[in-house]
Coordinates of C-alpha atoms in Angstrom, one line a residue:
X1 CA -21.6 6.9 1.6
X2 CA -21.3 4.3 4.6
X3 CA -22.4 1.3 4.7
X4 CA -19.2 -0.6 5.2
X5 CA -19.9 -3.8 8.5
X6 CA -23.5 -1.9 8.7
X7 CA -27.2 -2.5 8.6
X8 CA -27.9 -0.3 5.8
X9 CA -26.5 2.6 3.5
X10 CA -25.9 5.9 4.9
X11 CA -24.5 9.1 4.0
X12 CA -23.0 12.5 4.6
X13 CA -24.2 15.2 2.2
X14 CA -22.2 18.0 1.2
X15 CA -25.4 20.0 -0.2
X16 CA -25.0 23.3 -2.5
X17 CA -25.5 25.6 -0.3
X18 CA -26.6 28.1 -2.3
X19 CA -29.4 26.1 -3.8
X20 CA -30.2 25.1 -0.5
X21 CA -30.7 29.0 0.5
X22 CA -32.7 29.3 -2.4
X23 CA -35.0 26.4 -1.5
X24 CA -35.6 28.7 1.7
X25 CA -36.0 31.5 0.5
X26 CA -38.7 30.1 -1.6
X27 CA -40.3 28.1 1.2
X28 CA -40.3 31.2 3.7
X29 CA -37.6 29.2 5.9
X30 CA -35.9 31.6 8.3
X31 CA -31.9 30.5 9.4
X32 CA -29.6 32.3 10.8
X33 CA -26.9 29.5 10.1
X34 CA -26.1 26.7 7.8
X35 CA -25.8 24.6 10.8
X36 CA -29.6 25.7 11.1
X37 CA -30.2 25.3 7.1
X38 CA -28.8 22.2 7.2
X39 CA -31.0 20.5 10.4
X40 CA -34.2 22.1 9.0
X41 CA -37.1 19.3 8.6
X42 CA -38.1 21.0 5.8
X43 CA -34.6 20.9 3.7
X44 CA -34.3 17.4 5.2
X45 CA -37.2 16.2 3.8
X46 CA -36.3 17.8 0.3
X47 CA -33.1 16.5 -0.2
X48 CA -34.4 13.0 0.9
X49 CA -37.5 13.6 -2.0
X50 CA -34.5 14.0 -4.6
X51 CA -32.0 11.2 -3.0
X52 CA -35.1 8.7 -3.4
X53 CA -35.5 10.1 -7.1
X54 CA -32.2 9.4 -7.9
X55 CA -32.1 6.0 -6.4
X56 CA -34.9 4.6 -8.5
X57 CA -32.8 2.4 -10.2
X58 CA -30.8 0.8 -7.6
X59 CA -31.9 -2.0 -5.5
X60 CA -33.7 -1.6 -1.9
X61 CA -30.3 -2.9 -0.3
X62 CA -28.4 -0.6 -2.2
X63 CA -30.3 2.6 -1.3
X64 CA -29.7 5.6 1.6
X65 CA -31.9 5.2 4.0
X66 CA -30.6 8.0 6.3
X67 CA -28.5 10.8 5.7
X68 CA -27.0 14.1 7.5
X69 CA -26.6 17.2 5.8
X70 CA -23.0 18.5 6.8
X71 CA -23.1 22.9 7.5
X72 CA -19.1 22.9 5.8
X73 CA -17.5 20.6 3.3
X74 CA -14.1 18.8 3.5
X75 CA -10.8 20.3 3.3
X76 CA -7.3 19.9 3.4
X77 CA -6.7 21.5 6.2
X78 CA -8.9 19.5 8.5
X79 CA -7.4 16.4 6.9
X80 CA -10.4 15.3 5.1
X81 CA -9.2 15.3 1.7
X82 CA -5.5 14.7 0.2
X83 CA -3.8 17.3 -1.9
X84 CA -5.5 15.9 -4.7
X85 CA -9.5 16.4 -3.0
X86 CA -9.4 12.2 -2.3
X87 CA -11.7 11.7 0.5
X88 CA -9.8 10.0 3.5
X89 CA -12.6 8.1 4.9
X90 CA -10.6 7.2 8.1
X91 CA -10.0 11.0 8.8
X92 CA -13.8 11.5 8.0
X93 CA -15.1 8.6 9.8
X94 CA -13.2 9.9 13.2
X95 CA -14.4 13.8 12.5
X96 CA -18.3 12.8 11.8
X97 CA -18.4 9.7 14.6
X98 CA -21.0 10.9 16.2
X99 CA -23.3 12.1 13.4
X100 CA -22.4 8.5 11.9
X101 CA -23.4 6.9 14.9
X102 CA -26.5 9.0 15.3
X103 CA -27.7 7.7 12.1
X104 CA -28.0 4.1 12.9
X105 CA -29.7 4.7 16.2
X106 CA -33.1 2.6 16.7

């Protein structure tokens, strides 16, 4: 989640990606890649069906309005995530800047 000195919540997602093959497979949506999977309109506008699901009960302020879907999780060996799987936010925040920044574009 980010939100921290900015307009409104955001978020990278770590999706399953298994289920999300499965959603294509289901859908007839053709990838080569997860980095494909994961920019799909399609899947986008699934996982953004079941984030506003979820968020039902939390107020308008509090709710993601945008989010990217990231093709490989966190790891230890990029830095991402302490020897016992804490985020490091900073180390996260550098890696992702772009895609961050990308998000709160007008």
């Amino acid at each position: 989640i980010i939100a921290d000195q900015r307009k409104f919540v955001s978020a990278l997602i770590i999706p399953e990606y298994k289920a999300l093959a499965e959603y294509a497979k289901a859908n007839g949506i053709e990838y080569n890649s997860r980095e494909e999977l994961c920019v799909n309109e399609k899947v986008h506008a699934m996982m953004m069906e079941r984030i506003e699901t979820l968020q039902q009960q939390l107020a308008h302020y509090e709710q993601i309005k945008r989010f990217t879907l990231l093709p490989k999780p966190f790891t230890m060996e990029s830095g991402e995530l302490t020897n016992t799987l804490k985020m490091r936010r900073k180390v996260i925040n550098e890696h992702y800047k772009d895609e961050i920044e990308k998000m709160y574009e007008e």
